[in-house]
mmCIF file of C-alpha atoms in Angstrom:
data_model
loop_
_atom_site.group_PDB
_atom_site.id
_atom_site.type_symbol
_atom_site.label_atom_id
_atom_site.label_comp_id
_atom_site.label_asym_id
_atom_site.label_seq_id
_atom_site.Cartn_x
_atom_site.Cartn_y
_atom_site.Cartn_z
ATOM 1 C CA MET A 22 98.145 -38.871 -197.127
ATOM 2 C CA ALA A 23 99.679 -39.679 -193.737
ATOM 3 C CA LYS A 24 101.668 -42.899 -193.634
ATOM 4 C CA LYS A 25 100.646 -43.507 -190.032
ATOM 5 C CA LEU A 26 97.041 -44.564 -189.475
ATOM 6 C CA VAL A 27 95.710 -44.541 -185.923
ATOM 7 C CA ILE A 28 92.404 -46.269 -185.147
ATOM 8 C CA VAL A 29 90.568 -45.517 -181.907
ATOM 9 C CA GLU A 30 87.090 -46.553 -180.764
ATOM 10 C CA SER A 31 85.156 -43.277 -180.618
ATOM 11 C CA PRO A 32 84.917 -40.217 -182.921
ATOM 12 C CA THR A 33 85.387 -37.899 -179.923
ATOM 13 C CA LYS A 34 88.695 -39.538 -179.048
ATOM 14 C CA ALA A 35 89.743 -39.387 -182.704
ATOM 15 C CA LYS A 36 89.252 -35.591 -182.782
ATOM 16 C CA ILE A 37 91.399 -35.098 -179.681
ATOM 17 C CA LEU A 38 94.193 -37.371 -180.932
ATOM 18 C CA LYS A 39 94.288 -35.542 -184.268
ATOM 19 C CA LYS A 40 95.052 -32.293 -182.433
ATOM 20 C CA ILE A 41 97.707 -33.903 -180.237
ATOM 21 C CA LEU A 42 99.488 -36.061 -182.848
ATOM 22 C CA GLY A 43 99.519 -33.584 -185.711
ATOM 23 C CA ARG A 44 99.553 -34.012 -189.489
ATOM 24 C CA GLU A 45 101.996 -36.900 -189.459
ATOM 25 C CA TYR A 46 99.143 -39.162 -188.306
ATOM 26 C CA SER A 47 95.734 -39.890 -189.759
ATOM 27 C CA VAL A 48 93.241 -40.723 -186.991
ATOM 28 C CA GLU A 49 90.007 -42.649 -187.530
ATOM 29 C CA SER A 50 87.441 -44.293 -185.249
ATOM 30 C CA SER A 51 86.021 -47.810 -185.517
ATOM 31 C CA ASN A 52 82.840 -46.895 -183.584
ATOM 32 C CA GLY A 53 83.280 -49.834 -181.233
ATOM 33 C CA HIS A 54 83.455 -53.439 -182.417
ATOM 34 C CA ILE A 55 84.074 -53.898 -186.116
ATOM 35 C CA ARG A 56 82.918 -57.532 -186.100
ATOM 36 C CA ASP A 57 81.283 -59.954 -183.684
ATOM 37 C CA LEU A 58 79.404 -63.238 -183.436
ATOM 38 C CA PRO A 59 76.424 -63.138 -185.849
ATOM 39 C CA GLU A 60 73.244 -61.558 -184.496
ATOM 40 C CA LYS A 61 71.290 -62.548 -187.594
ATOM 41 C CA LYS A 62 71.931 -65.226 -190.172
ATOM 42 C CA ASP A 63 71.695 -62.706 -193.035
ATOM 43 C CA HIS A 64 74.838 -61.001 -191.662
ATOM 44 C CA LEU A 65 76.835 -64.035 -192.828
ATOM 45 C CA ASN A 66 78.215 -64.626 -196.301
ATOM 46 C CA GLU A 67 76.948 -67.549 -198.365
ATOM 47 C CA ALA A 68 79.759 -69.903 -197.303
ATOM 48 C CA GLN A 69 79.187 -69.121 -193.615
ATOM 49 C CA LYS A 70 75.427 -69.663 -193.898
ATOM 50 C CA LYS A 71 75.998 -73.280 -194.961
ATOM 51 C CA LEU A 72 77.918 -74.129 -191.786
ATOM 52 C CA PRO A 73 75.919 -76.318 -189.351
ATOM 53 C CA TYR A 74 76.671 -73.969 -186.446
ATOM 54 C CA SER A 75 75.901 -70.729 -188.314
ATOM 55 C CA ARG A 76 72.896 -69.863 -186.125
ATOM 56 C CA LEU A 77 74.772 -70.269 -182.835
ATOM 57 C CA GLY A 78 77.971 -68.780 -184.238
ATOM 58 C CA ILE A 79 80.176 -71.207 -182.290
ATOM 59 C CA ASP A 80 81.536 -74.581 -183.411
ATOM 60 C CA VAL A 81 81.117 -76.457 -180.117
ATOM 61 C CA ASP A 82 82.538 -79.633 -181.685
ATOM 62 C CA ASN A 83 85.774 -77.943 -182.759
ATOM 63 C CA ASP A 84 87.293 -76.371 -179.641
ATOM 64 C CA PHE A 85 84.449 -73.796 -179.435
ATOM 65 C CA THR A 86 85.738 -71.931 -182.481
ATOM 66 C CA PRO A 87 83.808 -68.640 -182.930
ATOM 67 C CA LEU A 88 82.322 -67.580 -186.252
ATOM 68 C CA TYR A 89 82.834 -63.846 -186.722
ATOM 69 C CA CYS A 90 81.143 -61.503 -189.175
ATOM 70 C CA SER A 91 80.685 -57.782 -189.709
ATOM 71 C CA SER A 92 77.188 -56.355 -189.538
ATOM 72 C CA PRO A 93 75.933 -54.415 -192.602
ATOM 73 C CA ALA A 94 76.158 -51.193 -190.541
ATOM 74 C CA LYS A 95 79.949 -51.618 -190.285
ATOM 75 C CA LEU A 96 80.704 -52.352 -193.953
ATOM 76 C CA LYS A 97 80.927 -48.675 -194.915
ATOM 77 C CA LYS A 98 83.299 -47.982 -192.036
ATOM 78 C CA LEU A 99 85.448 -50.992 -192.985
ATOM 79 C CA LYS A 100 85.693 -49.842 -196.597
ATOM 80 C CA LYS A 101 86.823 -46.379 -195.480
ATOM 81 C CA LEU A 102 89.538 -47.858 -193.266
ATOM 82 C CA LYS A 103 90.730 -50.229 -196.001
ATOM 83 C CA ASP A 104 90.914 -47.348 -198.509
ATOM 84 C CA LEU A 105 93.267 -45.478 -196.163
ATOM 85 C CA LEU A 106 95.779 -48.348 -196.099
ATOM 86 C CA LYS A 107 98.747 -48.436 -198.471
ATOM 87 C CA GLU A 108 101.699 -50.823 -198.630
ATOM 88 C CA ASP A 109 103.880 -48.573 -196.455
ATOM 89 C CA THR A 110 101.173 -47.556 -193.967
ATOM 90 C CA GLU A 111 102.035 -47.973 -190.296
ATOM 91 C CA LEU A 112 98.939 -49.141 -188.394
ATOM 92 C CA TYR A 113 98.465 -48.003 -184.782
ATOM 93 C CA LEU A 114 95.671 -49.843 -182.972
ATOM 94 C CA ALA A 115 94.693 -47.471 -180.154
ATOM 95 C CA SER A 116 91.407 -48.878 -178.856
ATOM 96 C CA ASP A 117 90.688 -48.857 -175.111
ATOM 97 C CA GLU A 118 93.126 -50.593 -172.775
ATOM 98 C CA ASP A 119 90.748 -53.221 -171.361
ATOM 99 C CA ARG A 120 90.036 -56.748 -172.660
ATOM 100 C CA GLU A 121 87.260 -55.483 -174.910
ATOM 101 C CA GLY A 122 89.588 -52.875 -176.434
ATOM 102 C CA GLU A 123 92.293 -55.491 -176.972
ATOM 103 C CA ALA A 124 89.783 -57.678 -178.823
ATOM 104 C CA ILE A 125 88.698 -54.736 -181.005
ATOM 105 C CA ALA A 126 92.354 -54.122 -181.926
ATOM 106 C CA TRP A 127 92.811 -57.803 -182.770
ATOM 107 C CA HIS A 128 89.683 -57.871 -184.966
ATOM 108 C CA LEU A 129 90.832 -54.720 -186.771
ATOM 109 C CA ASN A 130 94.259 -56.198 -187.433
ATOM 110 C CA SER A 131 92.717 -59.490 -188.609
ATOM 111 C CA ILE A 132 90.556 -57.693 -191.183
ATOM 112 C CA LEU A 133 92.804 -54.824 -192.278
ATOM 113 C CA ASN A 134 96.128 -56.674 -192.065
ATOM 114 C CA PRO A 135 95.275 -60.369 -192.623
ATOM 115 C CA GLN A 136 98.710 -61.378 -193.908
ATOM 116 C CA ASN A 137 100.638 -59.135 -191.469
ATOM 117 C CA LYS A 138 102.305 -57.282 -194.344
ATOM 118 C CA LEU A 139 101.817 -53.925 -192.647
ATOM 119 C CA LYS A 140 103.653 -52.737 -189.563
ATOM 120 C CA ALA A 141 100.894 -52.939 -186.958
ATOM 121 C CA VAL A 142 101.367 -52.100 -183.274
ATOM 122 C CA ARG A 143 99.179 -51.690 -180.226
ATOM 123 C CA VAL A 144 99.092 -48.359 -178.372
ATOM 124 C CA VAL A 145 97.375 -47.955 -174.986
ATOM 125 C CA PHE A 146 96.969 -44.959 -172.710
ATOM 126 C CA HIS A 147 95.202 -44.603 -169.385
ATOM 127 C CA GLU A 148 94.357 -40.929 -169.783
ATOM 128 C CA ILE A 149 93.759 -38.592 -172.708
ATOM 129 C CA THR A 150 96.269 -35.876 -172.024
ATOM 130 C CA ARG A 151 99.031 -34.654 -174.309
ATOM 131 C CA PRO A 152 101.942 -36.087 -172.237
ATOM 132 C CA ALA A 153 100.215 -39.478 -171.798
ATOM 133 C CA ILE A 154 99.367 -39.786 -175.519
ATOM 134 C CA LEU A 155 102.847 -38.822 -176.734
ATOM 135 C CA GLU A 156 104.466 -41.180 -174.217
ATOM 136 C CA ALA A 157 102.178 -44.057 -175.310
ATOM 137 C CA PHE A 158 103.164 -43.612 -178.957
ATOM 138 C CA LYS A 159 106.834 -43.793 -177.982
ATOM 139 C CA LYS A 160 106.226 -47.206 -176.389
ATOM 140 C CA PRO A 161 103.945 -49.281 -178.667
ATOM 141 C CA ARG A 162 103.628 -53.009 -178.018
ATOM 142 C CA ASP A 163 102.311 -56.175 -179.646
ATOM 143 C CA LEU A 164 98.751 -57.398 -179.266
ATOM 144 C CA ASP A 165 98.184 -59.226 -175.975
ATOM 145 C CA MET A 166 96.562 -62.504 -177.041
ATOM 146 C CA ASN A 167 95.909 -63.501 -173.429
ATOM 147 C CA MET A 168 93.592 -60.506 -173.105
ATOM 148 C CA VAL A 169 92.047 -61.228 -176.513
ATOM 149 C CA ASN A 170 91.357 -64.845 -175.563
ATOM 150 C CA ALA A 171 89.890 -63.750 -172.222
ATOM 151 C CA GLN A 172 87.424 -61.533 -174.088
ATOM 152 C CA GLN A 173 86.606 -64.287 -176.569
ATOM 153 C CA ALA A 174 85.937 -66.783 -173.770
ATOM 154 C CA ARG A 175 83.627 -64.309 -172.078
ATOM 155 C CA ARG A 176 81.794 -63.559 -175.328
ATOM 156 C CA ILE A 177 81.422 -67.264 -176.172
ATOM 157 C CA LEU A 178 80.065 -68.035 -172.700
ATOM 158 C CA ASP A 179 77.505 -65.254 -173.061
ATOM 159 C CA ARG A 180 76.370 -66.686 -176.382
ATOM 160 C CA LEU A 181 76.211 -70.311 -175.191
ATOM 161 C CA VAL A 182 74.200 -69.411 -172.085
ATOM 162 C CA GLY A 183 72.101 -66.698 -173.719
ATOM 163 C CA TYR A 184 71.030 -68.592 -176.821
ATOM 164 C CA LYS A 185 69.965 -71.579 -174.743
ATOM 165 C CA LEU A 186 68.249 -69.717 -171.915
ATOM 166 C CA SER A 187 66.741 -66.602 -173.517
ATOM 167 C CA PRO A 188 64.073 -68.521 -175.523
ATOM 168 C CA LEU A 189 62.914 -70.078 -172.244
ATOM 169 C CA LEU A 190 62.533 -66.599 -170.710
ATOM 170 C CA TRP A 191 60.520 -65.475 -173.747
ATOM 171 C CA LYS A 192 58.226 -68.447 -173.353
ATOM 172 C CA LYS A 193 57.758 -68.315 -169.565
ATOM 173 C CA ILE A 194 58.082 -64.602 -168.718
ATOM 174 C CA ARG A 195 58.186 -62.032 -171.523
ATOM 175 C CA PHE A 196 59.470 -61.856 -175.096
ATOM 176 C CA GLY A 197 62.668 -59.884 -175.587
ATOM 177 C CA LEU A 198 64.337 -60.674 -172.261
ATOM 178 C CA SER A 199 67.974 -61.718 -172.527
ATOM 179 C CA ALA A 200 70.085 -63.970 -170.337
ATOM 180 C CA GLY A 201 73.846 -64.284 -170.196
ATOM 181 C CA ARG A 202 76.581 -65.661 -168.000
ATOM 182 C CA VAL A 203 76.108 -62.852 -165.461
ATOM 183 C CA GLN A 204 72.326 -62.416 -165.509
ATOM 184 C CA SER A 205 71.719 -66.146 -165.131
ATOM 185 C CA ALA A 206 73.914 -66.431 -162.041
ATOM 186 C CA ALA A 207 72.383 -63.247 -160.595
ATOM 187 C CA VAL A 208 68.872 -64.633 -161.026
ATOM 188 C CA ARG A 209 69.933 -67.787 -159.171
ATOM 189 C CA ILE A 210 71.271 -65.718 -156.266
ATOM 190 C CA ILE A 211 68.021 -63.690 -156.114
ATOM 191 C CA ILE A 212 65.889 -66.840 -156.125
ATOM 192 C CA ASP A 213 67.985 -68.456 -153.383
ATOM 193 C CA ARG A 214 67.678 -65.292 -151.286
ATOM 194 C CA GLU A 215 63.919 -65.127 -151.837
ATOM 195 C CA ASN A 216 63.586 -68.755 -150.719
ATOM 196 C CA GLU A 217 65.556 -67.926 -147.558
ATOM 197 C CA ILE A 218 63.192 -65.016 -146.864
ATOM 198 C CA LYS A 219 60.151 -67.235 -147.318
ATOM 199 C CA ALA A 220 61.633 -69.909 -145.032
ATOM 200 C CA PHE A 221 62.499 -67.392 -142.303
ATOM 201 C CA ASN A 222 60.569 -67.799 -139.049
ATOM 202 C CA PRO A 223 59.865 -64.289 -137.670
ATOM 203 C CA VAL A 224 60.337 -63.771 -133.932
ATOM 204 C CA GLU A 225 58.726 -60.890 -132.030
ATOM 205 C CA TYR A 226 60.958 -58.532 -130.067
ATOM 206 C CA TRP A 227 60.658 -55.024 -128.586
ATOM 207 C CA SER A 228 63.118 -52.181 -128.177
ATOM 208 C CA ILE A 229 63.112 -49.653 -125.334
ATOM 209 C CA ALA A 230 64.882 -46.316 -125.706
ATOM 210 C CA CYS A 231 65.040 -43.302 -123.396
ATOM 211 C CA GLN A 232 65.638 -39.721 -124.434
ATOM 212 C CA PHE A 233 67.835 -37.687 -122.081
ATOM 213 C CA ASN A 234 69.070 -34.125 -121.838
ATOM 214 C CA LYS A 235 72.179 -33.193 -119.911
ATOM 215 C CA SER A 236 73.778 -29.748 -120.044
ATOM 216 C CA ASN A 237 71.554 -28.884 -123.033
ATOM 217 C CA VAL A 238 72.797 -31.948 -124.925
ATOM 218 C CA ASP A 239 70.179 -34.416 -126.158
ATOM 219 C CA PHE A 240 71.098 -38.074 -126.394
ATOM 220 C CA GLU A 241 69.404 -41.464 -126.565
ATOM 221 C CA ALA A 242 70.076 -44.600 -124.519
ATOM 222 C CA LEU A 243 68.879 -48.109 -125.419
ATOM 223 C CA LEU A 244 67.949 -50.818 -122.932
ATOM 224 C CA ALA A 245 70.614 -53.540 -123.140
ATOM 225 C CA HIS A 246 70.685 -55.291 -119.747
ATOM 226 C CA LYS A 247 68.270 -56.173 -116.967
ATOM 227 C CA ASP A 248 69.467 -57.440 -113.561
ATOM 228 C CA GLY A 249 73.021 -57.614 -114.936
ATOM 229 C CA LYS A 250 72.089 -59.815 -117.888
ATOM 230 C CA LYS A 251 71.502 -59.062 -121.567
ATOM 231 C CA PHE A 252 67.817 -58.510 -122.109
ATOM 232 C CA VAL A 253 65.496 -57.979 -125.085
ATOM 233 C CA PRO A 254 61.719 -57.839 -124.360
ATOM 234 C CA ALA A 255 60.055 -60.692 -126.226
ATOM 235 C CA ASN A 256 56.545 -59.193 -126.171
ATOM 236 C CA GLN A 257 54.575 -56.123 -125.180
ATOM 237 C CA ALA A 258 53.920 -57.440 -121.682
ATOM 238 C CA GLU A 259 57.648 -57.683 -120.914
ATOM 239 C CA ALA A 260 58.235 -54.218 -122.386
ATOM 240 C CA ASP A 261 55.371 -52.723 -120.308
ATOM 241 C CA ASP A 262 56.783 -54.384 -117.198
ATOM 242 C CA VAL A 263 60.164 -52.694 -117.742
ATOM 243 C CA LEU A 264 58.525 -49.310 -118.354
ATOM 244 C CA ALA A 265 56.463 -49.652 -115.159
ATOM 245 C CA THR A 266 59.625 -50.503 -113.182
ATOM 246 C CA ILE A 267 61.646 -47.462 -114.319
ATOM 247 C CA LYS A 268 58.811 -44.914 -114.341
ATOM 248 C CA GLY A 269 59.637 -41.980 -112.071
ATOM 249 C CA LYS A 270 63.002 -43.436 -111.038
ATOM 250 C CA PRO A 271 66.273 -41.447 -111.193
ATOM 251 C CA PHE A 272 68.903 -42.272 -113.845
ATOM 252 C CA SER A 273 72.639 -42.005 -113.462
ATOM 253 C CA ILE A 274 75.792 -42.563 -115.480
ATOM 254 C CA THR A 275 77.824 -45.214 -113.663
ATOM 255 C CA ASN A 276 80.507 -45.880 -116.240
ATOM 256 C CA LEU A 277 81.971 -43.817 -119.027
ATOM 257 C CA LYS A 278 84.414 -45.131 -121.626
ATOM 258 C CA THR A 279 86.230 -42.980 -124.150
ATOM 259 C CA ARG A 280 88.301 -44.286 -127.009
ATOM 260 C CA GLU A 281 90.035 -42.971 -130.048
ATOM 261 C CA VAL A 282 88.792 -44.219 -133.394
ATOM 262 C CA LYS A 283 91.008 -44.079 -136.426
ATOM 263 C CA ARG A 284 89.286 -43.999 -139.784
ATOM 264 C CA ASN A 285 91.246 -44.514 -142.973
ATOM 265 C CA PRO A 286 90.062 -42.924 -146.216
ATOM 266 C CA SER A 287 88.262 -45.087 -148.735
ATOM 267 C CA PRO A 288 90.366 -46.439 -151.615
ATOM 268 C CA PRO A 289 90.262 -44.696 -154.997
ATOM 269 C CA PHE A 290 87.306 -45.451 -157.219
ATOM 270 C CA ILE A 291 87.063 -48.494 -159.439
ATOM 271 C CA THR A 292 84.164 -48.887 -161.861
ATOM 272 C CA SER A 293 81.778 -50.570 -159.417
ATOM 273 C CA THR A 294 82.455 -48.259 -156.455
ATOM 274 C CA LEU A 295 82.087 -45.176 -158.662
ATOM 275 C CA GLN A 296 78.699 -46.441 -159.816
ATOM 276 C CA GLN A 297 77.638 -47.138 -156.212
ATOM 277 C CA GLU A 298 78.696 -43.737 -154.865
ATOM 278 C CA ALA A 299 77.188 -41.866 -157.818
ATOM 279 C CA SER A 300 73.909 -43.677 -157.166
ATOM 280 C CA ARG A 301 74.012 -43.090 -153.394
ATOM 281 C CA LYS A 302 75.161 -39.467 -153.374
ATOM 282 C CA LEU A 303 74.006 -38.124 -156.738
ATOM 283 C CA GLY A 304 71.069 -40.385 -157.623
ATOM 284 C CA PHE A 305 72.626 -41.333 -160.981
ATOM 285 C CA SER A 306 71.795 -44.604 -162.711
ATOM 286 C CA VAL A 307 74.668 -46.902 -163.727
ATOM 287 C CA LYS A 308 74.105 -46.013 -167.382
ATOM 288 C CA LYS A 309 74.178 -42.274 -166.712
ATOM 289 C CA THR A 310 77.294 -42.546 -164.537
ATOM 290 C CA MET A 311 79.209 -44.419 -167.242
ATOM 291 C CA GLN A 312 78.060 -42.030 -169.983
ATOM 292 C CA LEU A 313 79.252 -39.019 -167.968
ATOM 293 C CA ALA A 314 82.516 -40.763 -167.035
ATOM 294 C CA GLN A 315 83.123 -41.581 -170.723
ATOM 295 C CA LYS A 316 82.785 -37.882 -171.589
ATOM 296 C CA LEU A 317 85.136 -36.876 -168.777
ATOM 297 C CA TYR A 318 87.656 -39.489 -169.944
ATOM 298 C CA GLU A 319 87.477 -38.585 -173.630
ATOM 299 C CA GLY A 320 87.942 -34.938 -172.799
ATOM 300 C CA VAL A 321 86.524 -31.461 -173.085
ATOM 301 C CA ASP A 322 87.898 -28.269 -174.593
ATOM 302 C CA LEU A 323 89.673 -26.331 -171.829
ATOM 303 C CA LYS A 324 90.450 -23.435 -174.200
ATOM 304 C CA SER A 325 93.936 -22.569 -172.863
ATOM 305 C CA GLU A 326 94.948 -26.280 -172.768
ATOM 306 C CA GLY A 327 92.834 -27.454 -175.697
ATOM 307 C CA ALA A 328 90.898 -30.726 -175.643
ATOM 308 C CA THR A 329 91.943 -32.658 -172.538
ATOM 309 C CA GLY A 330 90.753 -35.781 -170.750
ATOM 310 C CA LEU A 331 89.793 -34.945 -167.152
ATOM 311 C CA ILE A 332 89.824 -38.440 -165.613
ATOM 312 C CA THR A 333 91.671 -41.676 -166.241
ATOM 313 C CA TYR A 334 90.029 -44.682 -167.908
ATOM 314 C CA MET A 335 86.721 -45.420 -166.173
ATOM 315 C CA ARG A 336 86.593 -49.204 -166.693
ATOM 316 C CA THR A 337 88.989 -50.620 -164.148
ATOM 317 C CA ASP A 338 88.972 -53.035 -161.216
ATOM 318 C CA SER A 339 92.304 -51.925 -159.737
ATOM 319 C CA VAL A 340 92.850 -49.418 -156.890
ATOM 320 C CA ASN A 341 96.487 -48.849 -157.909
ATOM 321 C CA LEU A 342 97.738 -45.309 -158.399
ATOM 322 C CA SER A 343 100.850 -44.376 -160.336
ATOM 323 C CA LYS A 344 103.889 -42.951 -158.576
ATOM 324 C CA THR A 345 103.416 -39.697 -160.498
ATOM 325 C CA ALA A 346 99.778 -39.401 -159.365
ATOM 326 C CA LEU A 347 100.729 -40.021 -155.714
ATOM 327 C CA GLU A 348 103.488 -37.418 -155.809
ATOM 328 C CA GLU A 349 101.193 -34.901 -157.482
ATOM 329 C CA THR A 350 98.445 -35.515 -154.905
ATOM 330 C CA THR A 351 100.888 -35.044 -152.005
ATOM 331 C CA GLN A 352 101.985 -31.723 -153.496
ATOM 332 C CA VAL A 353 98.404 -30.514 -154.011
ATOM 333 C CA LEU A 354 97.432 -31.477 -150.437
ATOM 334 C CA GLY A 355 100.324 -29.400 -149.114
ATOM 335 C CA ASP A 356 99.401 -26.429 -151.294
ATOM 336 C CA LEU A 357 95.711 -26.533 -150.351
ATOM 337 C CA TYR A 358 95.757 -27.522 -146.671
ATOM 338 C CA GLY A 359 99.317 -27.229 -145.409
ATOM 339 C CA PRO A 360 102.261 -29.610 -144.832
ATOM 340 C CA GLU A 361 100.609 -31.272 -141.804
ATOM 341 C CA TYR A 362 98.252 -33.053 -144.245
ATOM 342 C CA GLN A 363 101.077 -34.512 -146.331
ATOM 343 C CA LEU A 364 101.964 -38.110 -145.520
ATOM 344 C CA GLU A 365 105.642 -39.011 -145.333
ATOM 345 C CA LYS A 366 104.855 -42.152 -147.290
ATOM 346 C CA PRO A 367 101.832 -42.305 -149.654
ATOM 347 C CA ARG A 368 99.018 -44.624 -148.652
ATOM 348 C CA VAL A 369 98.854 -47.707 -150.886
ATOM 349 C CA PHE A 370 95.652 -49.719 -151.273
ATOM 350 C CA ALA A 371 95.515 -53.396 -152.161
ATOM 351 C CA THR A 372 93.206 -54.765 -154.819
ATOM 352 C CA LYS A 373 91.115 -57.595 -153.353
ATOM 353 C CA SER A 374 89.967 -59.146 -156.622
ATOM 354 C CA LYS A 375 92.291 -61.917 -157.833
ATOM 355 C CA SER A 376 91.224 -61.301 -161.440
ATOM 356 C CA ALA A 377 91.877 -57.544 -161.362
ATOM 357 C CA GLN A 378 94.015 -56.162 -164.177
ATOM 358 C CA GLU A 379 96.784 -54.696 -162.030
ATOM 359 C CA ALA A 380 98.411 -52.834 -164.918
ATOM 360 C CA HIS A 381 95.489 -50.403 -164.813
ATOM 361 C CA GLU A 382 95.117 -47.465 -162.480
ATOM 362 C CA ALA A 383 92.117 -46.548 -160.382
ATOM 363 C CA ILE A 384 89.786 -43.787 -161.579
ATOM 364 C CA ARG A 385 91.363 -40.439 -160.723
ATOM 365 C CA PRO A 386 91.646 -36.897 -162.106
ATOM 366 C CA THR A 387 94.339 -36.618 -164.772
ATOM 367 C CA ASP A 388 95.504 -33.435 -163.035
ATOM 368 C CA VAL A 389 94.748 -33.348 -159.287
ATOM 369 C CA SER A 390 95.480 -29.607 -159.134
ATOM 370 C CA ARG A 391 92.501 -29.024 -161.449
ATOM 371 C CA LYS A 392 89.887 -28.289 -158.788
ATOM 372 C CA PRO A 393 86.169 -28.746 -159.599
ATOM 373 C CA GLU A 394 85.396 -25.041 -159.198
ATOM 374 C CA VAL A 395 87.656 -24.094 -162.115
ATOM 375 C CA LEU A 396 85.544 -26.300 -164.411
ATOM 376 C CA LYS A 397 82.179 -24.696 -163.616
ATOM 377 C CA ASP A 398 82.063 -22.842 -166.923
ATOM 378 C CA VAL A 399 83.278 -25.850 -168.933
ATOM 379 C CA LEU A 400 81.241 -28.837 -167.683
ATOM 380 C CA ASP A 401 77.490 -29.296 -167.543
ATOM 381 C CA PRO A 402 76.107 -29.648 -163.966
ATOM 382 C CA ASP A 403 75.959 -33.461 -163.906
ATOM 383 C CA MET A 404 79.472 -33.889 -165.336
ATOM 384 C CA LEU A 405 80.747 -31.415 -162.757
ATOM 385 C CA LYS A 406 79.062 -33.348 -159.925
ATOM 386 C CA LEU A 407 80.697 -36.602 -161.022
ATOM 387 C CA TYR A 408 84.099 -34.960 -161.455
ATOM 388 C CA ASP A 409 83.769 -33.424 -157.984
ATOM 389 C CA LEU A 410 82.997 -36.876 -156.549
ATOM 390 C CA ILE A 411 86.118 -38.373 -158.182
ATOM 391 C CA TRP A 412 88.354 -35.418 -157.252
ATOM 392 C CA LYS A 413 87.350 -35.550 -153.569
ATOM 393 C CA ARG A 414 87.868 -39.318 -153.392
#
């Protein structure tokens, strides 16, 4: 039995890591969260059930202390993980690199290594490629409790808002609806906007446009001024009056302005912009986009290269790109389109969100030289479309 136990979140990721790390490591998946706030009271043990806050799962009178438990569906998985642990086992917690992944690692360590007798370290990687994985295991770190506490605060807020508000939704609207810290605020914004729409006083106005053809070029011109002043017809009578005035009259171009417009490329994708573009250009729902991105991140079998992740981690709010990625992209641009398309200094985008996790990278291909057309026989059509969208960006 391997003395080094690695725990990741998904079975797919576990299979890929097994191939990369070799026999020295045993790799298992936790299948997401191993424990959480109680969904049902029968998930609690007898001692927990007697607590006055057992239904809510949060002791609001004691610094909002959460009450965690494992659902019956996770008990078999927990037993398997515990059976793999020996006194000299080295525990590598390799869940995803975001706050949720950090919390999963912390929960796993709390259950499997409660007295910290085992050597337990945190391993994070932004992409599932052989070099990135091997490099990550050379540089393990401790659990980041700031990230863990951020996740706990978010989870507790969801529970406090949801458990108070959801029953009201069931009573007033429909049973089964859920409310949380995000949905509740979003509903407020929608209601405020609807009230603004209802309070709006509509004003009639007319537009006048003329279609012209000059040198076999069709173009449209809009009425903007009348008698040297800005003018918008307020009713049909004013519009008809303008039309009667210009009917049969000659038109001329009296002033022509030309200007150069510089357009910078859009920043690399973050989670929200990827979802928006996939919806706009591909017609994908948010759920479908994230499912496809998860598969691209976790990797596919490229035969000659083996199982390889095709994009970096898809849950990110940072537009940062690593120095290696920028250098690689510059090289690929030169190879594909010529040196005139290579910038002397790579373009750097700034993340606007103050709460963005700047240690993360934006969503990008793990290997920019891997063009979409070479993956036609490997990816299903929808995965290929999403990869193409990311590669072009």
